[in-house]
Short mmCIF file of C-alpha atoms and ligand atoms in Angstrom, two decimals:
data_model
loop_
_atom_site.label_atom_id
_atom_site.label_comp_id
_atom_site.label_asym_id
_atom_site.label_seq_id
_atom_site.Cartn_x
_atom_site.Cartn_y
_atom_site.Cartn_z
CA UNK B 1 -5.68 -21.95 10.91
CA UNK B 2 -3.77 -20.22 13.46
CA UNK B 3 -2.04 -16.78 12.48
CA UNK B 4 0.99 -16.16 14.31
CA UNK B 5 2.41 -12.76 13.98
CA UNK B 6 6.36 -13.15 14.35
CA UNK B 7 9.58 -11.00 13.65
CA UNK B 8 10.58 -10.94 10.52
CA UNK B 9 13.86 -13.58 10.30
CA UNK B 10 17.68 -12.77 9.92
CA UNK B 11 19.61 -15.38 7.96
CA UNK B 12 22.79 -14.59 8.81
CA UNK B 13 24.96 -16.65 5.81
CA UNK B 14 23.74 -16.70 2.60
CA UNK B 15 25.18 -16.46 -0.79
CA UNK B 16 23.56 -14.76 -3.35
CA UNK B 17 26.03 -15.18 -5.92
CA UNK B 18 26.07 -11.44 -7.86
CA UNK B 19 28.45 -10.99 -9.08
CA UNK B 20 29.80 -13.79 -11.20
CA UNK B 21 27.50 -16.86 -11.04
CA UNK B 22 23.57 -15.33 -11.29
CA UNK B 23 22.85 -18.46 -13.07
CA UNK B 24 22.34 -19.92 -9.67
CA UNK B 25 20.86 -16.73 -7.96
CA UNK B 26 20.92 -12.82 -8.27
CA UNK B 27 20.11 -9.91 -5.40
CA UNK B 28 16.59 -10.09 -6.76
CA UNK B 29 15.81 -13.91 -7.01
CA UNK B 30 17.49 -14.66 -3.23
CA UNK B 31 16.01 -12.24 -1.32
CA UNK B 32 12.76 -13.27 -3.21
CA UNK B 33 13.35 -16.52 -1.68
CA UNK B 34 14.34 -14.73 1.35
CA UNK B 35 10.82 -13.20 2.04
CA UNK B 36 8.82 -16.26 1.06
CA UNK B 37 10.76 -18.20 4.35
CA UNK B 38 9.99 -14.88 5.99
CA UNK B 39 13.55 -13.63 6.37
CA UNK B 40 13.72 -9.98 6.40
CA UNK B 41 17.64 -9.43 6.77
CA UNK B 42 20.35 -11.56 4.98
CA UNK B 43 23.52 -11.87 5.15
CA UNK B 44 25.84 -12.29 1.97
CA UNK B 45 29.14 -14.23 1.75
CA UNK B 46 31.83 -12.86 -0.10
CA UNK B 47 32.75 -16.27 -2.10
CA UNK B 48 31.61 -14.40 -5.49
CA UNK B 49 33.42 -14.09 -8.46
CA UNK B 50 35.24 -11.89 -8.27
CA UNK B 51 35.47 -12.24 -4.63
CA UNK B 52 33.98 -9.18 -2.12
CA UNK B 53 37.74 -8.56 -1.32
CA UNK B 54 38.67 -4.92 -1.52
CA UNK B 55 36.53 -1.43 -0.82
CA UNK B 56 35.97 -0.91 -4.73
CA UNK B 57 34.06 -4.36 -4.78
CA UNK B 58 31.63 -3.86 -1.82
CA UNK B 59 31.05 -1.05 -3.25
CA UNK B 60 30.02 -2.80 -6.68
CA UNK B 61 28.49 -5.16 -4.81
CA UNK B 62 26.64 -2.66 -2.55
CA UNK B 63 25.15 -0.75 -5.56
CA UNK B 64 24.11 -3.91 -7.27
CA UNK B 65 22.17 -5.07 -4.72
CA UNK B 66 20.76 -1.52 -4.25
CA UNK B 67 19.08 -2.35 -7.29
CA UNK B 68 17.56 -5.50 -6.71
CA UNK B 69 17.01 -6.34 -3.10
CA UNK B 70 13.56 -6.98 -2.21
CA UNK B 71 14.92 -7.36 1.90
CA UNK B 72 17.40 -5.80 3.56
CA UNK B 73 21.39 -7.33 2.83
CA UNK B 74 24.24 -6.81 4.76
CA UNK B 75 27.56 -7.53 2.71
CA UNK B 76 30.67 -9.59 4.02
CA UNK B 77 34.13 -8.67 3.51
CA UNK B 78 36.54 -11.44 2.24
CA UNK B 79 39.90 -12.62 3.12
CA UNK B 80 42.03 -13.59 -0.06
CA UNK B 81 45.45 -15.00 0.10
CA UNK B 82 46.65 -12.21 -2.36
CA UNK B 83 44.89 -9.10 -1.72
CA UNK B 84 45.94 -9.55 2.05
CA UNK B 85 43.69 -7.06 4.25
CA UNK B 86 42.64 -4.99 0.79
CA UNK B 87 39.08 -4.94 2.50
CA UNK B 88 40.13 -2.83 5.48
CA UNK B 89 39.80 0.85 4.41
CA UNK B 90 36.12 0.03 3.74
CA UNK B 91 35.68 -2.72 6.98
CA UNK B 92 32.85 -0.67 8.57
CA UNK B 93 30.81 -1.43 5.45
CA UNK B 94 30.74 -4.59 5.68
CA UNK B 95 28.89 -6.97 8.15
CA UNK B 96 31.52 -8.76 8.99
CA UNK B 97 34.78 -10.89 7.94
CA UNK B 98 34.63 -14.06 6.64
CA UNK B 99 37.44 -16.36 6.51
CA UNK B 100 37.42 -19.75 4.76
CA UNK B 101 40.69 -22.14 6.53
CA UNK B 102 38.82 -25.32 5.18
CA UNK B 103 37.32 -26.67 2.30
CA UNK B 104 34.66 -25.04 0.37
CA UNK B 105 33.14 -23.98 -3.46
CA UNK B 106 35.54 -21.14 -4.63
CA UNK B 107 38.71 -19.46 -4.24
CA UNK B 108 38.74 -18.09 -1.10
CA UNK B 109 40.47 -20.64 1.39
CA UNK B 110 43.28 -19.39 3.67
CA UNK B 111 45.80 -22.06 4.55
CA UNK B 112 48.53 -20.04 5.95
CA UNK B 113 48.95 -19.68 9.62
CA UNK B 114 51.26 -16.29 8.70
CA UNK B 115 48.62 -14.85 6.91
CA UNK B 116 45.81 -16.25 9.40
CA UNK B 117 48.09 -14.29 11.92
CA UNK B 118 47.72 -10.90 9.67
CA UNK B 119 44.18 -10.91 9.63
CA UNK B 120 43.12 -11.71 13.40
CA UNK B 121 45.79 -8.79 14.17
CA UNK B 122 44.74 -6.31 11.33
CA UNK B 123 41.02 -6.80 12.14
CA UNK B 124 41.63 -6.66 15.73
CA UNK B 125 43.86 -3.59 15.02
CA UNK B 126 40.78 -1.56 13.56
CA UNK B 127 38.49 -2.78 16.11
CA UNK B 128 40.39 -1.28 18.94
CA UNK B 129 40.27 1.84 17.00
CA UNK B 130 36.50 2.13 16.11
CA UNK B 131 35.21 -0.13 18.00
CA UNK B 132 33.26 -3.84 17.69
CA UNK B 133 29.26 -3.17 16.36
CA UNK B 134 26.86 -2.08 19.03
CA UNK B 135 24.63 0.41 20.75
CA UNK B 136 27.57 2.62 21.39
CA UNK B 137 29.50 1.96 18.07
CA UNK B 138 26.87 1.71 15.36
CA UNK B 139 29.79 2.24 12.84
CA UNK B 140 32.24 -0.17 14.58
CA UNK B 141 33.46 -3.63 12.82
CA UNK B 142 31.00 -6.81 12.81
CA UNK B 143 32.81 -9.68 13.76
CA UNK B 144 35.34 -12.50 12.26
CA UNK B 145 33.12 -15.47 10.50
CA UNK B 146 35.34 -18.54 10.08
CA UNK B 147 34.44 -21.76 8.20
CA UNK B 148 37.04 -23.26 10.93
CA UNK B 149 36.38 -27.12 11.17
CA UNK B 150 38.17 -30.00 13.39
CA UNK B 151 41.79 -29.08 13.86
CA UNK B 152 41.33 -25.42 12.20
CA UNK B 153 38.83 -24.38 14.72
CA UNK B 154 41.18 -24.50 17.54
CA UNK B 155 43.69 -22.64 15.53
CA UNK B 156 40.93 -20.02 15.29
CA UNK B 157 39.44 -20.34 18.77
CA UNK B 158 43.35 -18.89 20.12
CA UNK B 159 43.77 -16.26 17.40
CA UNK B 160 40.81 -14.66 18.25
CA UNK B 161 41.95 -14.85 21.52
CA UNK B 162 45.33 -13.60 21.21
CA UNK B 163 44.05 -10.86 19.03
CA UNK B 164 40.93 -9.69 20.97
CA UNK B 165 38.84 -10.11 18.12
CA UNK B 166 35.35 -11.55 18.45
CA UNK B 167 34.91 -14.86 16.68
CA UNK B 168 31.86 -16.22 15.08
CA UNK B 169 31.68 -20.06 13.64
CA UNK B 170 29.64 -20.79 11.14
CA UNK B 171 27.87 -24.14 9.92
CA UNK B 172 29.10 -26.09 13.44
CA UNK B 173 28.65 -29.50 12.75
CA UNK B 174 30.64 -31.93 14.92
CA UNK B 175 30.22 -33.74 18.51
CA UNK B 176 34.22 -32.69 18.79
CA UNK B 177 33.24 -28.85 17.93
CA UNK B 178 30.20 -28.11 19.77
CA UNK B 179 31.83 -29.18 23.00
CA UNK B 180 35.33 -27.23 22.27
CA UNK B 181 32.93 -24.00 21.37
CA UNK B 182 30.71 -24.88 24.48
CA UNK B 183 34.30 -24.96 26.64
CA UNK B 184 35.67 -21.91 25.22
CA UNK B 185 32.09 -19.66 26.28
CA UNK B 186 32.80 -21.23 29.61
CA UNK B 187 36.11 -20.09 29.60
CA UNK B 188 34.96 -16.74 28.38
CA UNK B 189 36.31 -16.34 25.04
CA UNK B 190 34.46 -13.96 23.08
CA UNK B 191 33.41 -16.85 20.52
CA UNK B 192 29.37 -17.53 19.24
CA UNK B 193 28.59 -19.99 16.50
CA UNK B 194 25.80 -21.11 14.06
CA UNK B 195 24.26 -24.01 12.92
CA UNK B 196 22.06 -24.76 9.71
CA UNK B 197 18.86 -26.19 9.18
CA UNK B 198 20.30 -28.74 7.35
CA UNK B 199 23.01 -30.27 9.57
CA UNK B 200 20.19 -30.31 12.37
CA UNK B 201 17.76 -32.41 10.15
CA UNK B 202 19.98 -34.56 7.77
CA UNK B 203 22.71 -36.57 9.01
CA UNK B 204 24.86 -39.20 6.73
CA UNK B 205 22.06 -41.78 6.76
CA UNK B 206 20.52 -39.49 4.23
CA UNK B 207 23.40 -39.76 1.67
CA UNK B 208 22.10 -42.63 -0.20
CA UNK B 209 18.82 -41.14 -0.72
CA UNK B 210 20.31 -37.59 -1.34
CA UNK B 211 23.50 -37.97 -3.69
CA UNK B 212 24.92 -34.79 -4.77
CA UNK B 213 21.88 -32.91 -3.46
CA UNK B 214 22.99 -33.87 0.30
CA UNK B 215 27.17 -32.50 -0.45
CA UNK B 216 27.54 -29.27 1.33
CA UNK B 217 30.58 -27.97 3.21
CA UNK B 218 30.82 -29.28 5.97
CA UNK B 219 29.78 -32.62 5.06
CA UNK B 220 26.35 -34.10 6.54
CA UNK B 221 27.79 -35.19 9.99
CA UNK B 222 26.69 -38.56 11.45
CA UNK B 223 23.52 -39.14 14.20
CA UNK B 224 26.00 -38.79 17.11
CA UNK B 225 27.02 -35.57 15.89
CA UNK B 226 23.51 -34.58 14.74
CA UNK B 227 22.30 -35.56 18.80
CA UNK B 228 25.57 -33.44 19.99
CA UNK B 229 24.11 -30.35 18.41
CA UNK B 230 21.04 -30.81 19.76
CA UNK B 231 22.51 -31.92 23.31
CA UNK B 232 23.90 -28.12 22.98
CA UNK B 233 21.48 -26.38 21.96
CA UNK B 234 22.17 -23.60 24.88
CA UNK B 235 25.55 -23.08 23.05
CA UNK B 236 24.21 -22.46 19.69
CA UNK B 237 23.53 -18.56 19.57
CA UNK B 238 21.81 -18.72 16.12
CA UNK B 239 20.55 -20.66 13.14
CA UNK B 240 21.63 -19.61 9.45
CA UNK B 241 20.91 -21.47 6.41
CA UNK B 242 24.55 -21.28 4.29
CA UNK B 243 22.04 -20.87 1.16
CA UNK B 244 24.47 -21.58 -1.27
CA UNK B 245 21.98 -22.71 -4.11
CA UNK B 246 24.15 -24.52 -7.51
CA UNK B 247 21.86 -25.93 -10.84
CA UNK B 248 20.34 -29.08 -11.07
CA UNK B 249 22.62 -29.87 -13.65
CA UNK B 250 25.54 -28.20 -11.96
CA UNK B 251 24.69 -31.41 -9.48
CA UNK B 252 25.02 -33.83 -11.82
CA UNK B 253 20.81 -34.40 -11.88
CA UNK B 254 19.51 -34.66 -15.54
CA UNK B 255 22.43 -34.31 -17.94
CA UNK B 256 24.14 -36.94 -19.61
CA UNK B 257 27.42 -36.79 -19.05
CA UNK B 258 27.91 -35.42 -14.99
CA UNK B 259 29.84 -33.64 -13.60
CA UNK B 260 33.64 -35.15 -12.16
CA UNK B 261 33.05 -32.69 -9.13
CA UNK B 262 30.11 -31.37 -8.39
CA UNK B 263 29.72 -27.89 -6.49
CA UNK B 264 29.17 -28.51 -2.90
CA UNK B 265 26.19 -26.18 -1.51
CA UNK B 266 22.59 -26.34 -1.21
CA UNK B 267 19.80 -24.15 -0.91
CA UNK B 268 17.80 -23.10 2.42
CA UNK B 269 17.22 -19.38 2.97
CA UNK B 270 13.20 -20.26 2.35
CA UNK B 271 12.80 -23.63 4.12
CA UNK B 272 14.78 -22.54 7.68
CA UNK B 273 11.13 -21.40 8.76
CA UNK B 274 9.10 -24.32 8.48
CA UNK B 275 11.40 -27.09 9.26
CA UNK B 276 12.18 -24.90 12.55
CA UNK B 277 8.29 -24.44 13.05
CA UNK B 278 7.81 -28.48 12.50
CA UNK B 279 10.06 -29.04 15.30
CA UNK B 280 8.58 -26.80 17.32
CA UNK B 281 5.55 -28.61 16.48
CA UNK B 282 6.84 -32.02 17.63
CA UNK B 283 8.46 -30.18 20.87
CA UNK B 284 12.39 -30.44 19.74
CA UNK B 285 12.35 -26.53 20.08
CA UNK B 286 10.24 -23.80 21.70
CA UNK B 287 9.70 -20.64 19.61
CA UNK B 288 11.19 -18.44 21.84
CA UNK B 289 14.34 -20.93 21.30
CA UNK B 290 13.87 -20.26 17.43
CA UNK B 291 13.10 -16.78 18.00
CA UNK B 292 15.97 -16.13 20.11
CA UNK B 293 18.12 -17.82 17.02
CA UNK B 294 16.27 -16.59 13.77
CA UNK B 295 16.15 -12.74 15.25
CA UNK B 296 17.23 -11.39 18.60
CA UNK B 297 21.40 -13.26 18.37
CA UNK B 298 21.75 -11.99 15.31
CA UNK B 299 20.51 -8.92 15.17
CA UNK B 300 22.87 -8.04 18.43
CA UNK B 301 25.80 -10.43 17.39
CA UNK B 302 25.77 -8.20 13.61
CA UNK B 303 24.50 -4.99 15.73
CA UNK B 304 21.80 -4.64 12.39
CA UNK B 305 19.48 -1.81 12.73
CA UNK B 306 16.02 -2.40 14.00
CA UNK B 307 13.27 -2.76 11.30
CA UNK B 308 10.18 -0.64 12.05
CA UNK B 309 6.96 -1.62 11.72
CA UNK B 310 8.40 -5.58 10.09
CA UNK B 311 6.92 -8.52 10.86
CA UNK B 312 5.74 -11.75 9.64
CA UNK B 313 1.87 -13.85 9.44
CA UNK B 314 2.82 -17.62 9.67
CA UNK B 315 0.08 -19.76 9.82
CA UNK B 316 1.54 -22.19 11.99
CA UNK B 317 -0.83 -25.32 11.46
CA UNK B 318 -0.37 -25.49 7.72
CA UNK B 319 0.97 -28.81 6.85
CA UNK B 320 2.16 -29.55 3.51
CA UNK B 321 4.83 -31.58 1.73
CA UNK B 322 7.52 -29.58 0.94
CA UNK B 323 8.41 -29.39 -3.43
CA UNK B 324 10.96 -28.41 -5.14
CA UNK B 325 8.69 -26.98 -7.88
CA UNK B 326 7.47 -24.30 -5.01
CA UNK B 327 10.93 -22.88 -4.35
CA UNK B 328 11.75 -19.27 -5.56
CA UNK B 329 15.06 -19.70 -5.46
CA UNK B 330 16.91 -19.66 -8.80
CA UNK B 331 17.69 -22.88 -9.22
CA UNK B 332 14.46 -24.68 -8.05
CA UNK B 333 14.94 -27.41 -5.59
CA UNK B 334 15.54 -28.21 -1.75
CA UNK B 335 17.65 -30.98 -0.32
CA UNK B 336 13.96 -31.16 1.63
CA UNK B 337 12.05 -31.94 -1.03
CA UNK B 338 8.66 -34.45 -0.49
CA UNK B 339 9.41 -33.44 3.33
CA UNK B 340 6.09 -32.52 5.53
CA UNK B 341 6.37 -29.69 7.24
CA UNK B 342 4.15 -27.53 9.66
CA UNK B 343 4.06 -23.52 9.34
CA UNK B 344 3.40 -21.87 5.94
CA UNK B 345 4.58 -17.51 5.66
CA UNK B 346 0.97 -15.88 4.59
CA UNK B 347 2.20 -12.11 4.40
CA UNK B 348 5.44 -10.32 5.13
CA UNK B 349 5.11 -6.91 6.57
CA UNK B 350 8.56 -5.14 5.55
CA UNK B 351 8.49 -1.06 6.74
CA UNK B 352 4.49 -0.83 6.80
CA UNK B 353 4.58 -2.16 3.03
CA UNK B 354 3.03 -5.68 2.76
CA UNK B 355 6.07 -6.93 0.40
CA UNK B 356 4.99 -10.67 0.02
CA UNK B 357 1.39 -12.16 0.05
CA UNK B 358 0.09 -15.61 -0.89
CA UNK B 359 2.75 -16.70 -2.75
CA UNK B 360 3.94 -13.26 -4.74
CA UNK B 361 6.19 -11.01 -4.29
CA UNK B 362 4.79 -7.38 -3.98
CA UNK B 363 7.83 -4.89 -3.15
CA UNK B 364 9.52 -3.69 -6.36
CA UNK B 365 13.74 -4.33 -6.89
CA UNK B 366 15.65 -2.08 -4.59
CA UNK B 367 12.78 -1.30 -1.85
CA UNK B 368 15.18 -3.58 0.23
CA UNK B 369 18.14 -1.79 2.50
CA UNK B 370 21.80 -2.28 2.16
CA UNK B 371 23.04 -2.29 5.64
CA UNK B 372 26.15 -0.28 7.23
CA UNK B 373 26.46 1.54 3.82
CA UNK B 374 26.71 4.74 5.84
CA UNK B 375 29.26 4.16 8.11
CA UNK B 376 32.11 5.51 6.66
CA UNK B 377 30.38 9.13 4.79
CA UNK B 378 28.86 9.98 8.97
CA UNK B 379 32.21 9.97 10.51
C1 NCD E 401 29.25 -22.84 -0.23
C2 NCD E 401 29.04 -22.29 -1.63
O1 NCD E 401 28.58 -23.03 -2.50
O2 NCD E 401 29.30 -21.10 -1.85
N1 NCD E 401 29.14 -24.25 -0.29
C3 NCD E 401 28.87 -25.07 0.73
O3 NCD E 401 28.91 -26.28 0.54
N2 NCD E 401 28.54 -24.59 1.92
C4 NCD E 401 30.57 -22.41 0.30
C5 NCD E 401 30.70 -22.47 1.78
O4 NCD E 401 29.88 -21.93 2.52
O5 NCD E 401 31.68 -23.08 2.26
ZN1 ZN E 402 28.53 -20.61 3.24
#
């Protein structure tokens, strides 16, 4: 066995699902799964129901999670085709933006280049006030997250430029998009992006074997577009699952009659460790490469507060298979599942407490932060 003692891990997109849908997941049971894949800081998209789209709902959510968080949560604002900018009063609370302009599970997709145009310029209109999320403004905006793919991420890519606003891309999966990102950094536009476990490890040859468990948004992307992201690795500023966990039988798996259309999401938040660790194992990745893209991007590109005394105990040569029956996510499975994998979490270290060990969860609901919450009542 070989103990490695590591930062604890920021997933930076995941969906928790409270309020509205905690059949599939709550603030407790996510960031339960959270600690076993030794995260320490998630992220949580605004695609609930009702949608995290004005102050008076991150502040609901913000009090609910409060009272279950088990790791620290920051909270993402959402943009809604009718509440147009609602969020802004209360911006600073959030972690960030997100902006759905292509297809996804929920309501929340913006297909307007009018309104698109409103909320680079609002966003970027606060931001030159109190400033972008950093050393010097610890109560400044986080950035704009779009779910921006093939034709929609250029329209994105020049907003943000127009506007001055800094852009983040989540879940890049495409040859055509890592390259256009990879030119834009060249070209100095103040764009990062993200890529998940799964679109690095699964490609469309697994479709046959998945089914429904393999439909996410974006779609599994084919083994040119799985090499491309690994060709780029150097333009890839950080890895986040899009933990966006639906039932079994949401999926269509065990009930009789199935669903017309399934949900498209999977789980991830708790297997991002070990599949990253296995690579590292068969030399795809260094750690510092993983490191560099499970803690230090994300912490600056989301300027979240540092976590004393947090860390992780990963034995690193642990090799097991793995099950959907050892998931503590909500609804119980992995898109992994009968996958071997190197690297198992022993203990999470969380603020001096020792919050998971061997399997269990020790910290009580609530001992987790919710990030930013102060911004507003210091100013
Ligand atoms: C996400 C979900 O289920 O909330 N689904 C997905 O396939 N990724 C939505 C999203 O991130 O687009
Ligand atoms: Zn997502």
């Amino acid at each position: 066995m070989t103990l490695l003692r590591l930062p604890g891990l920021v997933d930076a997109h995941v969906h928790l699902r409270e309020p509205g849908y905690e059949h599939k997941e709550d603030f407790y049971s996510g960031t339960v799964a959270a600690l076993a894949g030794g995260v320490t800081t998630v992220l949580d998209m605004p695609n609930t129901q009702p949608p995290t789209a004005t102050p008076a709902l991150l502040q609901d959510k913000a009090r609910r999670a409060a009272a279950k968080v088990v790791c620290d949560v920051g909270i993402f604002a959402g943009a809604t085709n009718n509440e147009i900018d609602a969020y802004l009063p209360a911006a600073q609370t959030a972690c960030g933006l997100k902006i759905y302009v292509s297809d996804t599970f929920g309501s929340l997709r913006i297909d307007d280049l009018g309104l698109l145009h409103r909320l680079f310029r609002t966003w970027g209109e606060k931001g030159a006030q109190v400033g972008y999320r950093d050393a010097q403004h610890p109560h400044g905006l986080g950035p704009v997250a779009v779910h921006a793919e093939e034709l929609m991420l250029p329209v994105c890519l020049a907003l943000s430029d127009l506007y001055d606003v800094p852009l983040h891309i989540v879940h890049v999966t495409r040859r055509s998009e890592i390259e256009l990102i990879r030119r834009a950094k060249a070209h100095n536009y103040r764009v990062t992006c993200e890529v998940t476990p799964h679109h690095l490890f699964l490609s469309t040859e697994d479709l046959s074997r998945l089914g429904t468990l393999g439909d996410m948004r974006p779609r599994l992307a084919t083994p040119d577009d799985v090499a491309a992201l690994w060709e780029n690795l150097e333009t890839i500023d950080i890895f986040a699952t899009d933990h966006a966990p639906h039932t079994l039988a949401e999926k269509g798996i065990g009930v009789a009659t199935p669903p017309v259309a399934p949900p498209p999401g999977v789980p991830g938040v708790e297997t991002m460790l070990p599949l990253l660790l296995t690579a590292v194992h068969a030399n795809r990745l260094t750690l510092d490469q993983v490191l560099a893209r499970c803690v230090t991007a994300p912490q600056k590109l989301y300027g979240l507060p540092v976590q004393p005394d947090t860390y992780i105990e990963v034995d690193v040569d642990a090799e097991y298979v793995l099950q959907n029956a050892a998931m503590k996510t909500r609804v119980g499975w992995t898109p992994f599942a009968d996958i071997p994998v190197f690297g198992r979490v022993e203990r999470v270290h969380l603020r001096g407490q020792v919050v998971y060990e061997a399997g269990q969860v020790l910290a009580a609901p609530g001992s987790g932060h919710v990030l930013f919450q102060d911004a507003l009542a210091d100013q």
